[in-house]
Short mmCIF file of C-alpha atoms and ligand atoms in Angstrom, two decimals:
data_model
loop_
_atom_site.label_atom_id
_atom_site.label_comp_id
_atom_site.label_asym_id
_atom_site.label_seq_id
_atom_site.Cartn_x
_atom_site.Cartn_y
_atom_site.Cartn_z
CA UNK A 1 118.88 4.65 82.69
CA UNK A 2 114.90 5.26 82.10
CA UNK A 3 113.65 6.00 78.64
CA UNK A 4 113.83 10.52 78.77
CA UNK A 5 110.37 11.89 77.92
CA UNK A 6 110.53 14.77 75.56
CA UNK A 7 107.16 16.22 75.50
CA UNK A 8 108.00 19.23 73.64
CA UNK A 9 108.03 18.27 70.41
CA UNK A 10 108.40 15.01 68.72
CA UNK A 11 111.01 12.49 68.99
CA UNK A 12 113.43 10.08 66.81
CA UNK A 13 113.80 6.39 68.31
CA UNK A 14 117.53 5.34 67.26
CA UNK A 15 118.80 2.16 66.51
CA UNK A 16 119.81 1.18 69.94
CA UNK A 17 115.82 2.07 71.39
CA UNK A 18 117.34 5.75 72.66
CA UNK A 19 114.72 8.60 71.85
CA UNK A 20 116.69 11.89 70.63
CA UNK A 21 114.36 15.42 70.00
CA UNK A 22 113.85 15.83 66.08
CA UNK A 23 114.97 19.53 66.79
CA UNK A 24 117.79 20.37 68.76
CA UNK A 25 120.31 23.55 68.80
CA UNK A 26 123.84 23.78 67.60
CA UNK A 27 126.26 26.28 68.99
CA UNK A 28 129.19 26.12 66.43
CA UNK A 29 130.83 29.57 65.91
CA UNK A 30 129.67 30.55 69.32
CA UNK A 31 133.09 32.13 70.41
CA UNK A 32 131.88 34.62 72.89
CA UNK A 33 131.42 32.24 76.09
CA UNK A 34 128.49 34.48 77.95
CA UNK A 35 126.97 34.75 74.22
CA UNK A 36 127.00 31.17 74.00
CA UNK A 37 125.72 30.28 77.44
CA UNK A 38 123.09 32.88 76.82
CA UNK A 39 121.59 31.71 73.90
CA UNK A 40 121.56 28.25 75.16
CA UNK A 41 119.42 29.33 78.34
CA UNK A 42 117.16 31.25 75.69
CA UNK A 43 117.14 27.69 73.87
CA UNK A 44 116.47 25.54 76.69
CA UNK A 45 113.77 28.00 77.97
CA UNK A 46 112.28 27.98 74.87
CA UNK A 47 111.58 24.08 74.73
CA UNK A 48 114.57 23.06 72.66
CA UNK A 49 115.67 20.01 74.58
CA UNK A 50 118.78 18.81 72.71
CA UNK A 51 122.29 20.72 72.36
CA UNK A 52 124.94 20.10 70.22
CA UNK A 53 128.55 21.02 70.93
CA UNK A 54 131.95 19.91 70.11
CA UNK A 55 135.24 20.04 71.98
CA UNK A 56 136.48 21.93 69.09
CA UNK A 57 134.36 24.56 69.31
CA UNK A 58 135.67 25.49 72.58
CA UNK A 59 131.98 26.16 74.30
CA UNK A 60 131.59 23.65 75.97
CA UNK A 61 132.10 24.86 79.62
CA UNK A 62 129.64 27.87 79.08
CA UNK A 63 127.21 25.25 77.25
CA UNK A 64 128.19 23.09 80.53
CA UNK A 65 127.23 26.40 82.87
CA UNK A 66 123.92 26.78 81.04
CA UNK A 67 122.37 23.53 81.83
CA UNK A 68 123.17 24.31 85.25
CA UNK A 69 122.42 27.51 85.37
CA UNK A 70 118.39 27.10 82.80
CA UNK A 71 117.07 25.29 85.84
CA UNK A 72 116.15 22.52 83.65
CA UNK A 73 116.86 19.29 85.06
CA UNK A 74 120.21 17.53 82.83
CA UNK A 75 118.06 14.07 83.13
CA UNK A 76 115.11 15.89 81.01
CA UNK A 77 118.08 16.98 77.95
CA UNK A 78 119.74 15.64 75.30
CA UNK A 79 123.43 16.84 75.51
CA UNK A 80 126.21 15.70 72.00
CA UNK A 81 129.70 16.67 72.22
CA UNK A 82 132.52 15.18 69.74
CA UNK A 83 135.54 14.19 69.45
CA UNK A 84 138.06 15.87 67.98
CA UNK A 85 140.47 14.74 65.05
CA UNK A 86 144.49 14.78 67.18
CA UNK A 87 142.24 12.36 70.09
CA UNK A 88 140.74 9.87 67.52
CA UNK A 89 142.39 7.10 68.44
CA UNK A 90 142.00 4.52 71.23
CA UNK A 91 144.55 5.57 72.83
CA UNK A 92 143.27 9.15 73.57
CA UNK A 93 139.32 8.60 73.04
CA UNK A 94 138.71 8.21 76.22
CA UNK A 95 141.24 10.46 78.21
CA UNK A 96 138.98 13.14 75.69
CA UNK A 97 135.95 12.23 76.12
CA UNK A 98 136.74 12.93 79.98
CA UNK A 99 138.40 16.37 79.55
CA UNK A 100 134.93 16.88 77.76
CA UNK A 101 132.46 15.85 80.47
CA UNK A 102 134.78 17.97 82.84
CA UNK A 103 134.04 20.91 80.54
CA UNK A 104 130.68 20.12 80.45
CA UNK A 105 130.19 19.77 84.22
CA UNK A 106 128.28 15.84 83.30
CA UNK A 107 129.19 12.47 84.29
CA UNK A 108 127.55 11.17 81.18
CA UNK A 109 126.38 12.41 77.59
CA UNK A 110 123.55 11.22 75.41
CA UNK A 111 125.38 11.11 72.46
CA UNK A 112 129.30 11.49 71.69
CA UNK A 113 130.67 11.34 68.05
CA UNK A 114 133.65 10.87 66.06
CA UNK A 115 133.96 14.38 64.36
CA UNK A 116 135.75 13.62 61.28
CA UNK A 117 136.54 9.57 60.04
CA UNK A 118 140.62 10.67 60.07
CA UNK A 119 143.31 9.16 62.30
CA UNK A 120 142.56 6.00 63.69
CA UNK A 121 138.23 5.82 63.97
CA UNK A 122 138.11 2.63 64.09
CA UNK A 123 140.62 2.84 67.05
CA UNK A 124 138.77 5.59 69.01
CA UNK A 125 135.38 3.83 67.58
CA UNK A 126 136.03 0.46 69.85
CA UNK A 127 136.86 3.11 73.02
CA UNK A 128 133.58 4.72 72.42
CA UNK A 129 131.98 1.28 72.25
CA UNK A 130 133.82 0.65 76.00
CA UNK A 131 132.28 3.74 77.20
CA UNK A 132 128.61 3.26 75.83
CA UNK A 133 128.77 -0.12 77.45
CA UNK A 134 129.85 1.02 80.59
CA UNK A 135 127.23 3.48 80.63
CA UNK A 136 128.81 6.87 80.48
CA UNK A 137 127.64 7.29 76.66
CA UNK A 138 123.65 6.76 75.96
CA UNK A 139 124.28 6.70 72.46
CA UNK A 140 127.42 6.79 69.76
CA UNK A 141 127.71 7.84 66.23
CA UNK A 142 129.68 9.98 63.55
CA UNK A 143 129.97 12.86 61.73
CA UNK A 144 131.31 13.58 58.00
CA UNK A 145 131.51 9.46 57.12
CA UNK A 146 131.00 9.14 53.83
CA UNK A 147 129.74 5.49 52.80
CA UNK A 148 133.32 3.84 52.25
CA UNK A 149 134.28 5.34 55.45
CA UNK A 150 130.89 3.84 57.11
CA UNK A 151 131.50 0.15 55.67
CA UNK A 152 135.59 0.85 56.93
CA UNK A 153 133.79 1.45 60.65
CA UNK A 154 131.19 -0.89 60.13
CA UNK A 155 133.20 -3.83 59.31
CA UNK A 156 135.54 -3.49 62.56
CA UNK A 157 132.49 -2.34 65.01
CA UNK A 158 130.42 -4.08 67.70
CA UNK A 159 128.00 -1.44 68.10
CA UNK A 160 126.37 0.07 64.74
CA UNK A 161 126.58 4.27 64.68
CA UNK A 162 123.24 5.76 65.66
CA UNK A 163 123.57 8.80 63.54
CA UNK A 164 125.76 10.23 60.97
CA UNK A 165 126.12 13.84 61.14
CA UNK A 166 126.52 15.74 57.86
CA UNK A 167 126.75 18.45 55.63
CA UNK A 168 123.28 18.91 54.67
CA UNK A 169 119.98 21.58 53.22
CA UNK A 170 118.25 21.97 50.76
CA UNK A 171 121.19 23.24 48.45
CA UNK A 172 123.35 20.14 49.13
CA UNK A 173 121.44 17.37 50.21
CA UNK A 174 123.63 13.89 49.48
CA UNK A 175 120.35 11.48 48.73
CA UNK A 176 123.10 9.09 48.03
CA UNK A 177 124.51 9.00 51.48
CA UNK A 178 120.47 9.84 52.98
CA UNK A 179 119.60 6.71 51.42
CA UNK A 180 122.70 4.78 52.71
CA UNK A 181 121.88 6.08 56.44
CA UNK A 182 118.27 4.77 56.44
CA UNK A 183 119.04 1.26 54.67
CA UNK A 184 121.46 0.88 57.35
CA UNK A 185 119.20 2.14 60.29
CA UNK A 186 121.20 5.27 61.27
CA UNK A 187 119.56 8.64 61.45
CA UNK A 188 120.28 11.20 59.17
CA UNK A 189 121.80 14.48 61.35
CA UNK A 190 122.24 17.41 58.81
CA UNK A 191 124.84 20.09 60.21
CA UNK A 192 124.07 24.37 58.52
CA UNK A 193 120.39 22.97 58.10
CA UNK A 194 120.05 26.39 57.46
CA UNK A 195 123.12 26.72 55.10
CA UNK A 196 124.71 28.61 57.75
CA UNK A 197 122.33 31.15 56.99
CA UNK A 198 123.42 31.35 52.72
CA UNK A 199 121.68 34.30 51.93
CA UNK A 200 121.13 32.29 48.60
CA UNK A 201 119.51 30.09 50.26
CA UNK A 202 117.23 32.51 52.66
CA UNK A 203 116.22 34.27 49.69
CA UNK A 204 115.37 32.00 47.48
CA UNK A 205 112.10 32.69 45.57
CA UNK A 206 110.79 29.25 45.44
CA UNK A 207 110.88 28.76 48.89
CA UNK A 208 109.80 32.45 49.63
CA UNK A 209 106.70 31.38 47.80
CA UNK A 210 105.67 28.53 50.01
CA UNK A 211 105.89 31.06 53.27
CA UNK A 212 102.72 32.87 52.83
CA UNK A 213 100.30 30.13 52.89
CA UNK A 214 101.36 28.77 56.74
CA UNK A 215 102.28 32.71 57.89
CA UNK A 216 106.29 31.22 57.96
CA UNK A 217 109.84 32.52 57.09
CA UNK A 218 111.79 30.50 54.90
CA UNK A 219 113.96 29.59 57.52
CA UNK A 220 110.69 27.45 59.43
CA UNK A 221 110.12 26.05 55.64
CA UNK A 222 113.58 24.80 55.41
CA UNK A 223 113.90 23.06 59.08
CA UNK A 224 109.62 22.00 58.52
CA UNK A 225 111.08 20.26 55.41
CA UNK A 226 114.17 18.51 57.27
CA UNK A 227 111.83 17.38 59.90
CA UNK A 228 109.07 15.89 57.45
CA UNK A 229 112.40 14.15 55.32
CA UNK A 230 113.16 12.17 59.13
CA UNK A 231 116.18 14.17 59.53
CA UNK A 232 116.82 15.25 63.07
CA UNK A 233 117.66 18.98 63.12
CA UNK A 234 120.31 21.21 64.79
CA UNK A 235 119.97 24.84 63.94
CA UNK A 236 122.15 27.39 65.60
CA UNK A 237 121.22 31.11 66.11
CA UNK A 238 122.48 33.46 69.08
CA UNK A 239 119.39 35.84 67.79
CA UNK A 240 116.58 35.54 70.46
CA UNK A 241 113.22 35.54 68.13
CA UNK A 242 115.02 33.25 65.93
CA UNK A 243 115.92 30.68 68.58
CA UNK A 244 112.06 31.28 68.78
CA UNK A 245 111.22 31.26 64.95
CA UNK A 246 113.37 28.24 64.36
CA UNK A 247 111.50 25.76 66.90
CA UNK A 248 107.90 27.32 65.95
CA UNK A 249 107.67 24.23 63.56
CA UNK A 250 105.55 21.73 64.86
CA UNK A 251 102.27 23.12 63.58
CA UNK A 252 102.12 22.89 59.72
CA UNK A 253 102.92 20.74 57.69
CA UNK A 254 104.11 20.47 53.88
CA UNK A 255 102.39 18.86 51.20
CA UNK A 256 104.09 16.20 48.84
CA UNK A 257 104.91 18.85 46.29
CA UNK A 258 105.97 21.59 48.46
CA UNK A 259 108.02 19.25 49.92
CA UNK A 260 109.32 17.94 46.38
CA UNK A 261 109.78 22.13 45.72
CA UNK A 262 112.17 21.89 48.31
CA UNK A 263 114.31 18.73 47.20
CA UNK A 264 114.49 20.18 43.62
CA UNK A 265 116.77 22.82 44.87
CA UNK A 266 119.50 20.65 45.27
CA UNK A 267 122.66 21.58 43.46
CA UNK A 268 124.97 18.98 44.56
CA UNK A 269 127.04 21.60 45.70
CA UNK A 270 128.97 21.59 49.18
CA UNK A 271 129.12 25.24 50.83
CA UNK A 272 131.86 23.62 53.58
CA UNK A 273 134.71 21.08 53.59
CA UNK A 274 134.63 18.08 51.64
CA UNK A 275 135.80 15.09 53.73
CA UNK A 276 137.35 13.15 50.60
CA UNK A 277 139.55 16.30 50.09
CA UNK A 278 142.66 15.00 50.96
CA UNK A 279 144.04 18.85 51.52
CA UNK A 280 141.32 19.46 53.97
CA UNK A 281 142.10 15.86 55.67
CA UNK A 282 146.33 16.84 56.32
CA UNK A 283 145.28 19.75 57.64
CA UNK A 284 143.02 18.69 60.25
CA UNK A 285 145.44 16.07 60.65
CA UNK A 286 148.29 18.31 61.06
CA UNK A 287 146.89 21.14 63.36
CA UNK A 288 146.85 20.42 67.15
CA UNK A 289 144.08 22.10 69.47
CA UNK A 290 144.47 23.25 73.07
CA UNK A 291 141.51 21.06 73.82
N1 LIG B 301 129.76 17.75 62.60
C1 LIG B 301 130.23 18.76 61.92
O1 LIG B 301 131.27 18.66 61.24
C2 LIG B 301 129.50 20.06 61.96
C3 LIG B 301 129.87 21.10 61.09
C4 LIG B 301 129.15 22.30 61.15
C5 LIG B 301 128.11 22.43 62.05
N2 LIG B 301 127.78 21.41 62.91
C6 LIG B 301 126.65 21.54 63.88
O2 LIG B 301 125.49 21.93 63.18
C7 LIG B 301 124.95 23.10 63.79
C8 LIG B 301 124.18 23.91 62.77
O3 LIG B 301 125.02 24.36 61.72
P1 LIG B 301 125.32 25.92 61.55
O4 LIG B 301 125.83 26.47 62.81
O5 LIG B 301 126.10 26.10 60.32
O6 LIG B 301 123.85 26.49 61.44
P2 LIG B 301 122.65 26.90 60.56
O7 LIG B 301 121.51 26.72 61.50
O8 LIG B 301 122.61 26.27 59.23
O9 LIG B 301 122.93 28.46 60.33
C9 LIG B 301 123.26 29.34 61.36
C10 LIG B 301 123.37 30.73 60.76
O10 LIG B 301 122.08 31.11 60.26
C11 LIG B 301 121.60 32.23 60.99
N3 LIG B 301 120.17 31.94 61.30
C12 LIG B 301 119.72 31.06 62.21
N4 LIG B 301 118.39 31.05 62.24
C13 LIG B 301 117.96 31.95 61.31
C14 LIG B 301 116.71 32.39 60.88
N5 LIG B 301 115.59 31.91 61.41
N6 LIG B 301 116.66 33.32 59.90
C15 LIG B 301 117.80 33.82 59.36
N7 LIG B 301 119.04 33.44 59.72
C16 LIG B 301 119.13 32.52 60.71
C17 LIG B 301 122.45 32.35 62.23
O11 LIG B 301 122.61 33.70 62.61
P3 LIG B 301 122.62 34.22 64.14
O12 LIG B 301 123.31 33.19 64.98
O13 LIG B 301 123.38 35.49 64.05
O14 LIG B 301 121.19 34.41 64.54
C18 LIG B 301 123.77 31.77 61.74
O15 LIG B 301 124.52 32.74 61.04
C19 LIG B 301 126.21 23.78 64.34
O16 LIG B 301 125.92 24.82 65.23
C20 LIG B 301 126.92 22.61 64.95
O17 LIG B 301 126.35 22.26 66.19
C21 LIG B 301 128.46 20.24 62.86
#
């Protein structure tokens, strides 16, 4: 397949030559199907060009009818889904990964990743690595791998992860694991970029004092600073002028210390599941999804 041209904003090259937007839109928690398929026409309309779903969050049909249905070509986006925990294995990767392009209405995705590192990855990891090099996968990576779990994959795969997706703003932002992700050439992909809209976070005074100057919200501050750090960005709203505000953030840009404002806020404090809790770990292990 040809190189995709993303001329609406800028682009991240990944480790297998792939370009991915730096900005894309996230649709967790979007339970109300027409909601969801709404605000993804609103996001595709508005020049967002990558969409991130999961088969867990149960969307992806009505993200699957708004491709069709934006009259945006699927060749000019960037569609993720994931794989869910109960299917990460080799045995039932790819049976999954099918039930998800049906969903979706595709006979390929850009990107597919493991969701959580539980149950066999490594398993499901060399069935992803079948379908990438058959074609039906542009690009694979992970989610939620801390850096034991990431030398675990590493040491068993043939094809390095292009991106680990994580927990990550500006009140938990893992420089550990950051720093691990660009030695080893995979792109950093922070999930609630936003904080899942923390009203700590939205509010905060430092970075309410860096708005004025650029006429932004905090909100454009925080994904302007994820962008500048190399990150590549998934925000989620269903709000129309925020699925505006949130990709009106390609024309400032912060200076070293606003930027080092930011990364001071960092508490080292998760808001969401910790994937070394082994609590959190039997229970995703233990519940089954109609998926
Ligand atoms: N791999 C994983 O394990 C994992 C886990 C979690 C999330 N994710 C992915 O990451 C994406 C982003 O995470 P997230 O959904 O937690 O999103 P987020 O972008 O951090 O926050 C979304 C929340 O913030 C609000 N919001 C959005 N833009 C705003 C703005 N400009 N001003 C004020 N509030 C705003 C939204 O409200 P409204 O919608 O009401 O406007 C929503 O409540 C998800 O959608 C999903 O695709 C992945």
């Amino acid at each position: 397949m040809e190189q995709k041209k993303y001329t609406e904003q800028p682009v991240i090259t990944l480790n297998n030559g792939i370009d991915i937007p730096a900005l894309g839109f996230g649709v967790w928690q979007m339970e109300d199907l027409k909601e969801c398929e709404n605000a993804v026409i609103k996001a595709i309309h508005t020049g967002y060009r990558m969409i991130d779903t999961a088969a867990i969050y149960l969307n992806e049909n009505a993200v699957g009818d708004a491709i069709r249905n934006s009259g945006v070509d699927r060749d000019k986006l960037f569609i993720t889904s994931k794989l869910w925990v109960q299917d990460t294995t080799y045995g039932e990767a790819k049976s999954a990964f099918q039930r998800t392009l049906d969903r979706l209405q595709l006979d390929y995705l850009d990107m597919y990743l493991i969701h959580w590192p539980y149950a066999d990855f490594t398993g499901a990891w060399k069935a992803m690595e079948e379908l990438y090099e058959e074609g039906k996968i542009q690009a694979i990576g992970v989610c939620n791998f801390t850096i034991e779990k990431m030398e675990e994959l590493k040491a068993n795969a043939k094809v390095l992860p292009v991106i680990n997706q994580i927990e990550l703003h500006p009140i938990f932002q893992q420089k550990e694991l950051q720093m691990y992700n660009k030695e080893n050439n995979i792109i950093t992909q922070p999930w609630s970029p936003l904080g899942n809209g923390n009203a700590g976070l939205l509010d905060n005074e430092k970075l309410k004092s860096i708005t004025g100057k650029y006429s932004k919200t905090v909100a454009q501050i925080i994904l302007r600073w994820h962008l500048q750090e190399g990150f590549c960005v998934i925000p989620k709203s269903v709000t129309s002028s925020r699925i505006e505000e949130n990709f009106n953030v390609f024309d400032f840009e912060l200076t070293d210390d606003e930027m080092n404002t930011v990364r001071s806020l960092d508490t080292g404090k998760r808001l969401f599941f910790d994937p070394k809790d082994i609590a959190w770990e039997k229970k995703m292990l233990s519940s089954v999804a109609d998926i």
